[in-house]
Structures are given as C-alpha cells and as structure tokens.
PDB file of C-alpha atoms and ligand atoms in Angstrom:
ATOM      1  CA  MET A 302     -28.152  58.453  -5.283  1.00 80.00           C
ATOM      2  CA  THR A 303     -26.954  54.992  -6.332  1.00 89.00           C
ATOM      3  CA  LYS A 304     -29.289  52.463  -7.832  1.00 91.00           C
ATOM      4  CA  SER A 305     -29.165  50.378  -4.657  1.00 94.00           C
ATOM      5  CA  GLU A 306     -30.073  53.377  -2.498  1.00 95.00           C
ATOM      6  CA  ALA A 307     -33.054  54.160  -4.727  1.00 95.00           C
ATOM      7  CA  ILE A 308     -34.320  50.588  -4.571  1.00 95.00           C
ATOM      8  CA  ARG A 309     -33.862  50.507  -0.814  1.00 96.00           C
ATOM      9  CA  LYS A 310     -35.985  53.666  -0.463  1.00 96.00           C
ATOM     10  CA  ASP A 311     -38.764  52.144  -2.598  1.00 95.00           C
ATOM     11  CA  LEU A 312     -38.656  48.982  -0.548  1.00 95.00           C
ATOM     12  CA  GLU A 313     -38.894  50.952   2.664  1.00 95.00           C
ATOM     13  CA  LYS A 314     -41.997  52.714   1.370  1.00 95.00           C
ATOM     14  CA  LEU A 315     -43.573  49.433   0.340  1.00 94.00           C
ATOM     15  CA  ILE A 316     -42.934  47.924   3.756  1.00 94.00           C
ATOM     16  CA  ILE A 317     -44.340  50.941   5.549  1.00 94.00           C
ATOM     17  CA  ASN A 318     -47.468  50.843   3.394  1.00 93.00           C
ATOM     18  CA  PHE A 319     -47.811  47.164   4.119  1.00 93.00           C
ATOM     19  CA  ASP A 320     -48.696  48.117   7.675  1.00 92.00           C
ATOM     20  CA  ASN A 321     -52.163  49.133   6.398  1.00 90.00           C
ATOM     21  CA  GLU A 322     -52.563  45.925   4.450  1.00 90.00           C
ATOM     22  CA  LEU A 323     -51.836  43.892   7.557  1.00 90.00           C
ATOM     23  CA  LYS A 324     -55.061  45.191   9.088  1.00 90.00           C
ATOM     24  CA  SER A 325     -57.015  43.972   6.088  1.00 89.00           C
ATOM     25  CA  ASP A 326     -59.213  40.874   6.429  1.00 91.00           C
ATOM     26  CA  SER A 327     -58.310  39.648   2.997  1.00 94.00           C
ATOM     27  CA  LEU A 328     -55.470  37.166   2.902  1.00 95.00           C
ATOM     28  CA  ARG A 329     -55.270  37.640  -0.848  1.00 95.00           C
ATOM     29  CA  GLN A 330     -54.855  41.376  -0.483  1.00 93.00           C
ATOM     30  CA  LYS A 331     -52.000  40.909   1.967  1.00 94.00           C
ATOM     31  CA  VAL A 332     -50.246  38.460  -0.269  1.00 95.00           C
ATOM     32  CA  LEU A 333     -50.650  40.667  -3.328  1.00 94.00           C
ATOM     33  CA  ALA A 334     -49.307  43.646  -1.417  1.00 93.00           C
ATOM     34  CA  LEU A 335     -46.184  41.698  -0.498  1.00 94.00           C
ATOM     35  CA  VAL A 336     -45.371  40.771  -4.085  1.00 95.00           C
ATOM     36  CA  PRO A 337     -43.807  44.156  -4.961  1.00 95.00           C
ATOM     37  CA  CYS A 338     -41.747  43.936  -1.764  1.00 95.00           C
ATOM     38  CA  PHE A 339     -40.320  40.626  -2.965  1.00 94.00           C
ATOM     39  CA  HIS A 340     -39.481  42.113  -6.352  1.00 95.00           C
ATOM     40  CA  ALA A 341     -37.861  45.161  -4.800  1.00 96.00           C
ATOM     41  CA  LEU A 342     -35.820  43.010  -2.433  1.00 95.00           C
ATOM     42  CA  ARG A 343     -34.662  40.848  -5.314  1.00 96.00           C
ATOM     43  CA  ASN A 344     -33.714  43.930  -7.332  1.00 96.00           C
ATOM     44  CA  LEU A 345     -31.812  45.281  -4.366  1.00 96.00           C
ATOM     45  CA  GLY A 346     -29.757  42.075  -4.223  1.00 96.00           C
ATOM     46  CA  LYS A 347     -29.084  42.201  -7.967  1.00 96.00           C
ATOM     47  CA  SER A 348     -28.075  45.872  -7.754  1.00 96.00           C
ATOM     48  CA  LEU A 349     -25.242  45.147  -5.300  1.00 96.00           C
ATOM     49  CA  ILE A 350     -23.033  44.195  -8.254  1.00 96.00           C
ATOM     50  CA  PRO A 351     -23.297  47.002 -10.824  1.00 93.00           C
ATOM     51  CA  ARG A 352     -24.256  46.216 -14.410  1.00 92.00           C
ATOM     52  CA  ASN A 353     -20.954  47.449 -15.771  1.00 94.00           C
ATOM     53  CA  VAL A 354     -19.255  44.734 -13.684  1.00 95.00           C
ATOM     54  CA  ALA A 355     -21.647  41.852 -14.402  1.00 96.00           C
ATOM     55  CA  ARG A 356     -24.720  41.929 -16.602  1.00 93.00           C
ATOM     56  CA  SER A 357     -26.361  38.539 -16.140  1.00 96.00           C
ATOM     57  CA  ALA A 358     -27.210  36.360 -13.155  1.00 97.00           C
ATOM     58  CA  ARG A 359     -24.436  33.987 -14.210  1.00 97.00           C
ATOM     59  CA  ASP A 360     -21.899  36.802 -14.388  1.00 97.00           C
ATOM     60  CA  ARG A 361     -22.920  38.079 -10.976  1.00 98.00           C
ATOM     61  CA  LEU A 362     -22.467  34.597  -9.504  1.00 98.00           C
ATOM     62  CA  LEU A 363     -19.024  34.325 -11.082  1.00 98.00           C
ATOM     63  CA  HIS A 364     -18.044  37.767  -9.847  1.00 98.00           C
ATOM     64  CA  TYR A 365     -19.075  36.813  -6.328  1.00 98.00           C
ATOM     65  CA  PHE A 366     -17.195  33.482  -6.418  1.00 98.00           C
ATOM     66  CA  GLN A 367     -14.065  35.191  -7.760  1.00 98.00           C
ATOM     67  CA  LYS A 368     -14.225  37.804  -5.048  1.00 97.00           C
ATOM     68  CA  TYR A 369     -14.385  35.089  -2.385  1.00 97.00           C
ATOM     69  CA  PRO A 370     -12.421  32.066  -3.615  1.00 95.00           C
ATOM     70  CA  TYR A 371     -11.628  29.209  -1.199  1.00 93.00           C
ATOM     71  CA  THR A 372     -14.610  30.353   0.882  1.00 94.00           C
ATOM     72  CA  VAL A 373     -17.789  28.389   1.509  1.00 95.00           C
ATOM     73  CA  ILE A 374     -20.695  30.297  -0.015  1.00 97.00           C
ATOM     74  CA  GLY A 375     -24.240  29.381   0.954  1.00 97.00           C
ATOM     75  CA  GLY A 376     -27.224  29.042  -1.345  1.00 96.00           C
ATOM     76  CA  ASP A 377     -29.064  31.955   0.273  1.00 96.00           C
ATOM     77  CA  GLU A 378     -26.190  34.304  -0.548  1.00 97.00           C
ATOM     78  CA  LEU A 379     -26.202  33.089  -4.126  1.00 98.00           C
ATOM     79  CA  LEU A 380     -29.952  33.659  -4.290  1.00 97.00           C
ATOM     80  CA  VAL A 381     -29.443  37.284  -3.206  1.00 97.00           C
ATOM     81  CA  VAL A 382     -26.548  37.962  -5.573  1.00 97.00           C
ATOM     82  CA  SER A 383     -28.046  36.243  -8.618  1.00 97.00           C
ATOM     83  CA  GLY A 384     -31.634  37.323  -8.011  1.00 95.00           C
ATOM     84  CA  ILE A 385     -32.886  34.065  -9.485  1.00 95.00           C
ATOM     85  CA  GLN A 386     -34.284  30.887  -7.963  1.00 94.00           C
ATOM     86  CA  GLU A 387     -32.468  28.574 -10.340  1.00 95.00           C
ATOM     87  CA  TYR A 388     -28.975  29.816  -9.526  1.00 97.00           C
ATOM     88  CA  ALA A 389     -27.793  26.186  -9.256  1.00 96.00           C
ATOM     89  CA  ARG A 390     -28.252  25.775 -13.010  1.00 97.00           C
ATOM     90  CA  ARG A 391     -26.134  28.832 -13.699  1.00 97.00           C
ATOM     91  CA  ILE A 392     -23.435  27.451 -11.402  1.00 97.00           C
ATOM     92  CA  ARG A 393     -23.507  24.229 -13.358  1.00 96.00           C
ATOM     93  CA  GLU A 394     -22.951  26.221 -16.567  1.00 97.00           C
ATOM     94  CA  LEU A 395     -20.007  28.005 -14.956  1.00 97.00           C
ATOM     95  CA  LYS A 396     -18.514  24.591 -14.176  1.00 96.00           C
ATOM     96  CA  VAL A 397     -19.380  22.645 -17.295  1.00 95.00           C
ATOM     97  CA  GLN A 398     -19.314  25.215 -20.109  1.00 95.00           C
ATOM     98  CA  TYR A 399     -16.864  27.731 -18.699  1.00 96.00           C
ATOM     99  CA  GLY A 400     -14.511  25.485 -16.714  1.00 96.00           C
ATOM    100  CA  TRP A 401     -14.606  27.140 -13.315  1.00 97.00           C
ATOM    101  CA  LEU A 402     -13.530  24.808 -10.527  1.00 96.00           C
ATOM    102  CA  ILE A 403     -16.573  25.168  -8.291  1.00 97.00           C
ATOM    103  CA  VAL A 404     -17.231  22.315  -5.897  1.00 96.00           C
ATOM    104  CA  ASN A 405     -20.536  21.537  -4.223  1.00 95.00           C
ATOM    105  CA  GLY A 406     -20.859  20.721  -0.510  1.00 95.00           C
ATOM    106  CA  ILE A 407     -21.831  17.100  -1.168  1.00 95.00           C
ATOM    107  CA  THR A 408     -18.843  16.445  -3.422  1.00 95.00           C
ATOM    108  CA  ALA A 409     -16.547  18.182  -0.928  1.00 94.00           C
ATOM    109  CA  LYS A 410     -17.808  15.891   1.835  1.00 94.00           C
ATOM    110  CA  GLU A 411     -17.262  12.780  -0.253  1.00 94.00           C
ATOM    111  CA  MET A 412     -13.708  13.898  -1.023  1.00 93.00           C
ATOM    112  CA  THR A 413     -13.077  14.596   2.641  1.00 92.00           C
ATOM    113  CA  GLU A 414     -14.074  11.055   3.567  1.00 91.00           C
ATOM    114  CA  GLU A 415     -11.221   9.804   1.369  1.00 90.00           C
ATOM    115  CA  GLY A 416      -8.750  12.367   2.707  1.00 87.00           C
ATOM    116  CA  GLU A 417      -8.748  14.330  -0.552  1.00 87.00           C
ATOM    117  CA  PHE A 418      -9.897  17.685   0.717  1.00 85.00           C
ATOM    118  CA  PRO A 419      -7.082  18.982   2.892  1.00 81.00           C
ATOM    119  CA  PHE A 420      -8.588  22.348   3.768  1.00 85.00           C
ATOM    120  CA  GLU A 421      -7.517  23.821   7.062  1.00 83.00           C
ATOM    121  CA  ASN A 422      -9.852  26.784   7.246  1.00 82.00           C
ATOM    122  CA  VAL A 423     -12.973  25.135   5.889  1.00 86.00           C
ATOM    123  CA  ASP A 424     -15.226  22.931   7.993  1.00 87.00           C
ATOM    124  CA  VAL A 425     -16.500  20.634   5.268  1.00 88.00           C
ATOM    125  CA  SER A 426     -18.729  18.731   7.716  1.00 88.00           C
ATOM    126  CA  LYS A 427     -20.916  21.836   7.914  1.00 89.00           C
ATOM    127  CA  MET A 428     -21.316  22.104   4.148  1.00 93.00           C
ATOM    128  CA  GLY A 429     -24.689  21.176   2.656  1.00 94.00           C
ATOM    129  CA  PRO A 430     -26.051  20.531  -0.829  1.00 95.00           C
ATOM    130  CA  SER A 431     -26.605  24.235  -1.508  1.00 95.00           C
ATOM    131  CA  ASP A 432     -23.122  25.318  -0.428  1.00 97.00           C
ATOM    132  CA  TYR A 433     -20.385  25.936  -2.962  1.00 97.00           C
ATOM    133  CA  LEU A 434     -16.674  26.688  -3.021  1.00 95.00           C
ATOM    134  CA  LEU A 435     -14.483  28.076  -5.812  1.00 96.00           C
ATOM    135  CA  LEU A 436     -11.195  26.137  -5.702  1.00 94.00           C
ATOM    136  CA  SER A 437      -9.206  27.882  -8.422  1.00 95.00           C
ATOM    137  CA  THR A 438      -9.144  31.382  -9.830  1.00 95.00           C
ATOM    138  CA  VAL A 439      -7.964  30.042 -13.184  1.00 95.00           C
ATOM    139  CA  GLN A 440     -10.467  29.021 -15.839  1.00 95.00           C
ATOM    140  CA  ASP A 441      -9.980  25.584 -17.405  1.00 95.00           C
ATOM    141  CA  ARG A 442     -10.652  26.042 -21.127  1.00 93.00           C
ATOM    142  CA  ASP A 443     -10.730  22.292 -21.825  1.00 95.00           C
ATOM    143  CA  ALA A 444     -13.465  21.585 -19.307  1.00 95.00           C
ATOM    144  CA  ALA A 445     -16.373  21.764 -21.758  1.00 94.00           C
ATOM    145  CA  HIS A 446     -14.806  19.116 -23.951  1.00 95.00           C
ATOM    146  CA  ARG A 447     -14.212  16.821 -20.967  1.00 97.00           C
ATOM    147  CA  TRP A 448     -17.732  17.252 -19.606  1.00 96.00           C
ATOM    148  CA  PHE A 449     -19.055  16.227 -23.002  1.00 97.00           C
ATOM    149  CA  LEU A 450     -16.985  13.049 -22.782  1.00 97.00           C
ATOM    150  CA  ALA A 451     -18.096  12.547 -19.169  1.00 97.00           C
ATOM    151  CA  ASN A 452     -21.689  12.649 -20.321  1.00 97.00           C
ATOM    152  CA  GLU A 453     -21.030   9.923 -22.898  1.00 97.00           C
ATOM    153  CA  ILE A 454     -19.290   7.588 -20.445  1.00 98.00           C
ATOM    154  CA  ARG A 455     -21.869   8.261 -17.742  1.00 97.00           C
ATOM    155  CA  LYS A 456     -24.550   6.693 -19.933  1.00 97.00           C
ATOM    156  CA  GLU A 457     -22.606   3.497 -20.563  1.00 97.00           C
ATOM    157  CA  ASN A 458     -23.651   0.260 -18.960  1.00 97.00           C
ATOM    158  CA  LEU A 459     -20.545  -0.226 -16.831  1.00 96.00           C
ATOM    159  CA  ALA A 460     -19.781  -0.508 -13.130  1.00 97.00           C
ATOM    160  CA  VAL A 461     -18.963   2.804 -11.437  1.00 97.00           C
ATOM    161  CA  ARG A 462     -15.279   1.930 -11.070  1.00 97.00           C
ATOM    162  CA  ASP A 463     -14.967   0.974 -14.737  1.00 97.00           C
ATOM    163  CA  LYS A 464     -16.631   4.182 -15.870  1.00 98.00           C
ATOM    164  CA  ILE A 465     -14.262   6.246 -13.757  1.00 98.00           C
ATOM    165  CA  LEU A 466     -11.239   4.333 -15.065  1.00 98.00           C
ATOM    166  CA  LYS A 467     -12.421   4.765 -18.637  1.00 98.00           C
ATOM    167  CA  TYR A 468     -12.774   8.499 -18.079  1.00 98.00           C
ATOM    168  CA  PHE A 469      -9.287   8.704 -16.589  1.00 98.00           C
ATOM    169  CA  LEU A 470      -7.782   6.718 -19.458  1.00 98.00           C
ATOM    170  CA  LYS A 471      -9.333   9.133 -21.955  1.00 98.00           C
ATOM    171  CA  ASN A 472      -7.688  11.988 -20.057  1.00 97.00           C
ATOM    172  CA  VAL A 473      -4.218  10.693 -19.176  1.00 95.00           C
ATOM    173  CA  GLY A 474      -2.058  13.490 -17.772  1.00 93.00           C
ATOM    174  CA  LYS A 475      -4.967  15.923 -17.637  1.00 95.00           C
ATOM    175  CA  GLN A 476      -6.405  17.614 -14.570  1.00 96.00           C
ATOM    176  CA  ILE A 477      -9.870  16.287 -13.785  1.00 97.00           C
ATOM    177  CA  SER A 478     -12.175  17.649 -11.096  1.00 96.00           C
ATOM    178  CA  GLY A 479     -13.976  15.608  -8.453  1.00 96.00           C
ATOM    179  CA  GLU A 480     -17.218  17.083  -9.779  1.00 96.00           C
ATOM    180  CA  GLU A 481     -16.549  15.477 -13.164  1.00 97.00           C
ATOM    181  CA  LEU A 482     -15.777  12.096 -11.609  1.00 97.00           C
ATOM    182  CA  ARG A 483     -18.929  12.258  -9.536  1.00 97.00           C
ATOM    183  CA  TYR A 484     -20.908  13.054 -12.667  1.00 97.00           C
ATOM    184  CA  VAL A 485     -19.375  10.123 -14.550  1.00 97.00           C
ATOM    185  CA  ALA A 486     -20.431   7.944 -11.589  1.00 97.00           C
ATOM    186  CA  LYS A 487     -24.027   9.138 -12.065  1.00 95.00           C
ATOM    187  CA  ASP A 488     -23.790  11.097  -8.803  1.00 93.00           C
ATOM    188  CA  ARG A 489     -23.252   7.930  -6.779  1.00 93.00           C
ATOM    189  CA  SER A 490     -21.521   8.804  -3.516  1.00 93.00           C
ATOM    190  CA  GLU A 491     -19.155   5.820  -3.880  1.00 96.00           C
ATOM    191  CA  TRP A 492     -17.154   7.645  -6.589  1.00 97.00           C
ATOM    192  CA  ALA A 493     -14.427   8.947  -4.245  1.00 96.00           C
ATOM    193  CA  ARG A 494     -13.897   5.491  -2.732  1.00 96.00           C
ATOM    194  CA  ARG A 495     -13.686   3.923  -6.193  1.00 97.00           C
ATOM    195  CA  VAL A 496     -11.006   6.432  -7.198  1.00 97.00           C
ATOM    196  CA  ARG A 497      -8.978   5.481  -4.140  1.00 94.00           C
ATOM    197  CA  GLU A 498      -9.348   1.767  -4.974  1.00 95.00           C
ATOM    198  CA  LEU A 499      -8.133   2.371  -8.515  1.00 96.00           C
ATOM    199  CA  ARG A 500      -5.032   3.959  -7.035  1.00 94.00           C
ATOM    200  CA  THR A 501      -4.343   1.549  -4.181  1.00 91.00           C
ATOM    201  CA  GLU A 502      -5.762  -1.861  -5.135  1.00 92.00           C
ATOM    202  CA  PHE A 503      -5.336  -1.547  -8.891  1.00 95.00           C
ATOM    203  CA  GLY A 504      -2.116   0.480  -8.902  1.00 94.00           C
ATOM    204  CA  TRP A 505      -3.182   3.253 -11.306  1.00 96.00           C
ATOM    205  CA  PRO A 506      -0.963   6.318 -10.801  1.00 95.00           C
ATOM    206  CA  ILE A 507      -3.783   8.685  -9.814  1.00 96.00           C
ATOM    207  CA  VAL A 508      -2.429  11.670  -7.896  1.00 95.00           C
ATOM    208  CA  THR A 509      -3.959  14.545  -5.944  1.00 95.00           C
ATOM    209  CA  LYS A 510      -2.631  17.352  -3.818  1.00 92.00           C
ATOM    210  CA  ASN A 511      -2.599  14.956  -0.871  1.00 88.00           C
ATOM    211  CA  THR A 512      -1.156  11.956  -2.699  1.00 88.00           C
ATOM    212  CA  GLY A 513       2.026  12.899  -4.485  1.00 88.00           C
ATOM    213  CA  ARG A 514       1.395  16.211  -6.227  1.00 93.00           C
ATOM    214  CA  PRO A 515       1.289  19.166  -3.809  1.00 91.00           C
ATOM    215  CA  ASP A 516       1.368  21.487  -6.841  1.00 92.00           C
ATOM    216  CA  LEU A 517      -2.189  20.469  -7.777  1.00 94.00           C
ATOM    217  CA  ASN A 518      -5.298  22.301  -6.667  1.00 93.00           C
ATOM    218  CA  ILE A 519      -7.494  20.733  -4.046  1.00 93.00           C
ATOM    219  CA  GLY A 520     -10.300  18.874  -5.815  1.00 94.00           C
ATOM    220  CA  ILE A 521      -8.146  17.907  -8.821  1.00 96.00           C
ATOM    221  CA  TYR A 522      -7.219  14.359  -9.833  1.00 97.00           C
ATOM    222  CA  VAL A 523      -4.659  13.303 -12.477  1.00 97.00           C
ATOM    223  CA  LEU A 524      -3.980   9.861 -13.924  1.00 97.00           C
ATOM    224  CA  GLU A 525      -0.277  10.356 -14.642  1.00 95.00           C
ATOM    225  CA  ALA A 526       0.213   7.465 -17.061  1.00 94.00           C
ATOM    226  CA  ASP A 527      -1.555   4.519 -18.659  1.00 94.00           C
ATOM    227  CA  ARG A 528       0.458   2.093 -16.567  1.00 92.00           C
ATOM    228  CA  GLN A 529      -0.411   0.145 -13.428  1.00 94.00           C
ATOM    229  CA  SER A 530       2.218  -0.280 -10.742  1.00 90.00           C
ATOM    230  CA  PRO A 531       3.302  -3.889 -10.023  1.00 86.00           C
ATOM    231  CA  GLU A 532       1.090  -5.791  -7.609  1.00 86.00           C
ATOM    232  CA  HIS A 533       3.692  -5.775  -4.782  1.00 81.00           C
ATOM    233  CA  ASP A 534       3.971  -1.981  -4.858  1.00 85.00           C
ATOM    234  CA  ARG A 535       0.256  -1.410  -4.307  1.00 88.00           C
ATOM    235  CA  HIS A 536       0.162  -2.010  -0.600  1.00 87.00           C
ATOM    236  CA  ILE A 537       2.235   0.945   0.546  1.00 89.00           C
ATOM    237  CA  PRO A 538       0.023   2.950   2.923  1.00 89.00           C
ATOM    238  CA  ASP A 539      -0.780   6.504   1.798  1.00 87.00           C
ATOM    239  CA  THR A 540       0.823   8.025   4.873  1.00 90.00           C
ATOM    240  CA  VAL A 541       4.105   6.201   4.182  1.00 93.00           C
ATOM    241  CA  LYS A 542       3.955   7.148   0.507  1.00 92.00           C
ATOM    242  CA  ARG A 543       3.413  10.793   1.385  1.00 92.00           C
ATOM    243  CA  GLY A 544       6.291  10.701   3.876  1.00 94.00           C
ATOM    244  CA  VAL A 545       8.752   9.208   1.366  1.00 96.00           C
ATOM    245  CA  LEU A 546       7.843  11.692  -1.385  1.00 95.00           C
ATOM    246  CA  ARG A 547       8.135  14.617   1.006  1.00 95.00           C
ATOM    247  CA  ARG A 548      11.481  13.370   2.357  1.00 97.00           C
ATOM    248  CA  ASP A 549      12.837  13.018  -1.198  1.00 97.00           C
ATOM    249  CA  GLY A 550      11.549  16.457  -2.200  1.00 96.00           C
ATOM    250  CA  TYR A 551       9.251  14.985  -4.899  1.00 95.00           C
ATOM    251  CA  LYS A 552      12.421  14.184  -6.902  1.00 96.00           C
ATOM    252  CA  CYS A 553      13.833  11.010  -8.439  1.00 97.00           C
ATOM    253  CA  ARG A 554      16.656   9.964  -6.122  1.00 97.00           C
ATOM    254  CA  LYS A 555      18.681   8.661  -9.063  1.00 97.00           C
ATOM    255  CA  CYS A 556      18.422  11.349 -11.766  1.00 97.00           C
ATOM    256  CA  GLY A 557      16.731  14.225  -9.952  1.00 97.00           C
ATOM    257  CA  TRP A 558      13.702  14.332 -12.249  1.00 97.00           C
ATOM    258  CA  THR A 559      10.754  16.357 -10.933  1.00 95.00           C
ATOM    259  CA  HIS A 560       7.310  16.861 -12.327  1.00 92.00           C
ATOM    260  CA  ASP A 561       8.311  20.352 -13.540  1.00 92.00           C
ATOM    261  CA  GLU A 562      10.296  18.607 -16.268  1.00 93.00           C
ATOM    262  CA  TRP A 563       7.320  16.633 -17.544  1.00 90.00           C
ATOM    263  CA  ASN A 564       6.751  16.774 -21.281  1.00 88.00           C
ATOM    264  CA  ARG A 565       4.756  14.868 -23.847  1.00 86.00           C
ATOM    265  CA  SER A 566       7.721  13.154 -25.494  1.00 90.00           C
ATOM    266  CA  ASP A 567       9.090  11.962 -22.145  1.00 90.00           C
ATOM    267  CA  PRO A 568       6.056  11.447 -19.929  1.00 89.00           C
ATOM    268  CA  ARG A 569       7.441  10.176 -16.642  1.00 93.00           C
ATOM    269  CA  HIS A 570       6.014  10.163 -13.166  1.00 94.00           C
ATOM    270  CA  LEU A 571       7.319   9.275  -9.723  1.00 95.00           C
ATOM    271  CA  GLU A 572       7.049   5.825  -8.175  1.00 94.00           C
ATOM    272  CA  LEU A 573       8.329   4.263  -4.978  1.00 94.00           C
ATOM    273  CA  HIS A 574      10.968   1.543  -5.054  1.00 94.00           C
ATOM    274  CA  HIS A 575      11.766  -0.990  -2.326  1.00 93.00           C
ATOM    275  CA  VAL A 576      15.476  -0.906  -1.406  1.00 93.00           C
ATOM    276  CA  LYS A 577      15.225  -4.397   0.021  1.00 92.00           C
ATOM    277  CA  PRO A 578      12.798  -6.108  -2.358  1.00 89.00           C
ATOM    278  CA  HIS A 579       9.346  -6.971  -1.144  1.00 82.00           C
ATOM    279  CA  VAL A 580       9.908 -10.671  -1.965  1.00 83.00           C
ATOM    280  CA  ASP A 581      12.955 -10.746   0.334  1.00 89.00           C
ATOM    281  CA  GLY A 582      10.931  -9.400   3.227  1.00 87.00           C
ATOM    282  CA  GLY A 583      11.506  -5.721   2.455  1.00 89.00           C
ATOM    283  CA  GLU A 584       8.935  -3.702   4.320  1.00 92.00           C
ATOM    284  CA  ASN A 585       6.627  -0.847   3.330  1.00 92.00           C
ATOM    285  CA  THR A 586       8.419   1.605   5.586  1.00 95.00           C
ATOM    286  CA  GLU A 587       9.904   4.998   4.803  1.00 96.00           C
ATOM    287  CA  GLU A 588      13.420   3.637   5.481  1.00 96.00           C
ATOM    288  CA  ASN A 589      12.998   0.901   2.883  1.00 96.00           C
ATOM    289  CA  LEU A 590      11.473   3.080   0.158  1.00 96.00           C
ATOM    290  CA  LEU A 591      12.971   5.445  -2.414  1.00 95.00           C
ATOM    291  CA  THR A 592      11.394   7.893  -4.832  1.00 97.00           C
ATOM    292  CA  LEU A 593      12.318   7.111  -8.440  1.00 96.00           C
ATOM    293  CA  CYS A 594      11.053   8.382 -11.769  1.00 96.00           C
ATOM    294  CA  THR A 595       9.462   5.674 -13.928  1.00 95.00           C
ATOM    295  CA  VAL A 596      12.466   5.611 -16.302  1.00 96.00           C
ATOM    296  CA  CYS A 597      15.017   5.013 -13.518  1.00 96.00           C
ATOM    297  CA  HIS A 598      12.635   2.604 -11.796  1.00 94.00           C
ATOM    298  CA  ASP A 599      12.386   0.489 -14.950  1.00 93.00           C
ATOM    299  CA  ASP A 600      16.196   0.596 -15.353  1.00 95.00           C
ATOM    300  CA  ILE A 601      16.757  -0.662 -11.837  1.00 93.00           C
ATOM    301  CA  HIS A 602      14.344  -3.552 -12.225  1.00 90.00           C
ATOM    302  CA  ARG A 603      15.850  -4.504 -15.581  1.00 90.00           C
ATOM    303  CA  SER A 604      19.326  -4.688 -14.017  1.00 83.00           C
ATOM    304  CA  ILE A 605      18.288  -6.707 -10.967  1.00 70.00           C
TER     305      ILE A 605
HETATM  306 ZN1   ZN B1179      15.036   9.141 -12.550  1.00 62.18          ZN
HETATM  307 ZN1   ZN B1180      10.925  -1.034  -7.532  1.00 62.18          ZN
END
C-alpha cells in the first residue's frame, strides 16, 4: 500500500467516525473531532509528491510548477500540494532566491494591459492574486543578486519611472522580469505603463517578446543599451515597429547583424531608420522604415 493510500484509509475512518460526533450537542467536540481530518487531508495532499522527489513544501511547489509550466495554477492547488498555508512566501523564495520565473496573476494582468503578455492559451483576465504561472523552465542564477539591488532601489525616494529606469540602467543587456520591475515600483500597478513610456516617450531601447525580441520569454524585459533613440524616432507606433522588424527578419538591412551575434565588446541592437527623413515629411509607415543595427544607423546619420 502506498503512503497516499494509507492516509486516505485513515481519513475515511475519521470521516465515518465523525458521523457520531455530528449528533453531539457540543460544538467544541465537533470541532475537535474535525481537526484530525484536516491534518489527514493535508498529509494526503503532501503525500501526492513522494519524499524522494521533493522533501520540503518549497520543493513540492517547484516540482508542481515544473510539471505544469505555462499553465495557470490556482492558490487552492498550491495549498494542497505544499500542505502549508503560507505557500505564497515559499513561491516568493523560489522567485527571489532561486530565480524561477514565476509570475503572479496581478502582474500578468498589468502586463496584459500594456500588450506585454502575448499568451494565446491563457485567459489572463480570469487570473487572480492567488494564481501563478511558471514562464520558463530555466533557472536564472543571477536573480538573487538583482532582487537585492531591486530592494535597494525600491527604498529610494524617487518617482516610480525614475526607479524603474535606474534599475534598468544597472542591468543593461540583462533579462529582467516584470515581477522585479513591479517590486522596484513598490507594487504600484502603474509600473507596466511607466516601462512603456520609458520605451516610447523617452526612447530607451527596452525590448520584450512583443516589441522587437521574439527570442525572449514572455514576462522578460531587456534594456539593450544605455542610449536613448533620437526624439524624432520615438513616435513610431508599436504595431508599425513590430511589422518592420518582422519584415526585415530582425536583421540589419545593411550588414545583416542579428541579435545572435551580440557580444560584450560589440554591444549593438536594432533600431529603425527613416528612408525619407522625418524632417522632410517622411512618415512612420512600414514602407518608409528600415531595420538597422546601431553601428550602421550611426554611420548613415554621420554621412548624411
Ligand atoms: Zn548593421
Ligand atoms: Zn535614422
């Protein structure tokens, strides 16, 4: 008999015996008789993942997330699997100390509002604060260090947008999660909008899966360089930008550079260039825009 079967049998006995207690006049007696049922039920949940697979509540949670990545998992399920009330704290540890890309329902919703959560099979509108989603099966070993930094910047007396920018600038070229950005913003729901403004109004090259870097995981943001695009290039609508990059195969049209060739000594990224300059009435349309790497883009503007 497996451990789970044994616990189930005990629980069954307890429930059957509870029938007698129900006839009792004492509320206290009924409550006390139910306590062992609760314990047995909790143990049954914990026993579903054997101890040789996962020993602690945190390990059981991780095992469950890894078994069902890209799937919305509700708080009640996590309660069953972990067997503890404070499973949310263990999930936070998995994120912050162990670098697992787990996103909460609230964060997912805020990303969706800014078009940064392009999930086809997940109805984010139905996600609540106790729902979670594992977005990558790869552990990010640098996460703990970044969360430490996030905690420092979070405490600073700066506007939300400035805190987010500061955090990005400390992590140029690195993959940052929406959960980190939200934390830096002291959990203010405006964080996702502020990130978009930094990209569009302020011209910081912040990319996501939906805005220029389809190779990235959903929920990941990267500031590609410490360099703002010129004012006149900031008004290209996201849909147009996406269309141009897709048409050009995410490649520089002059030298063929792609992000796969990125390296520390030659840190380029892709920008859009107006064929007919903006000042001469060149429009923000796909026909008038070209994908160029930053090196070729600079060359062209130097020679004009
Ligand atoms: Zn180039
Ligand atoms: Zn240009």
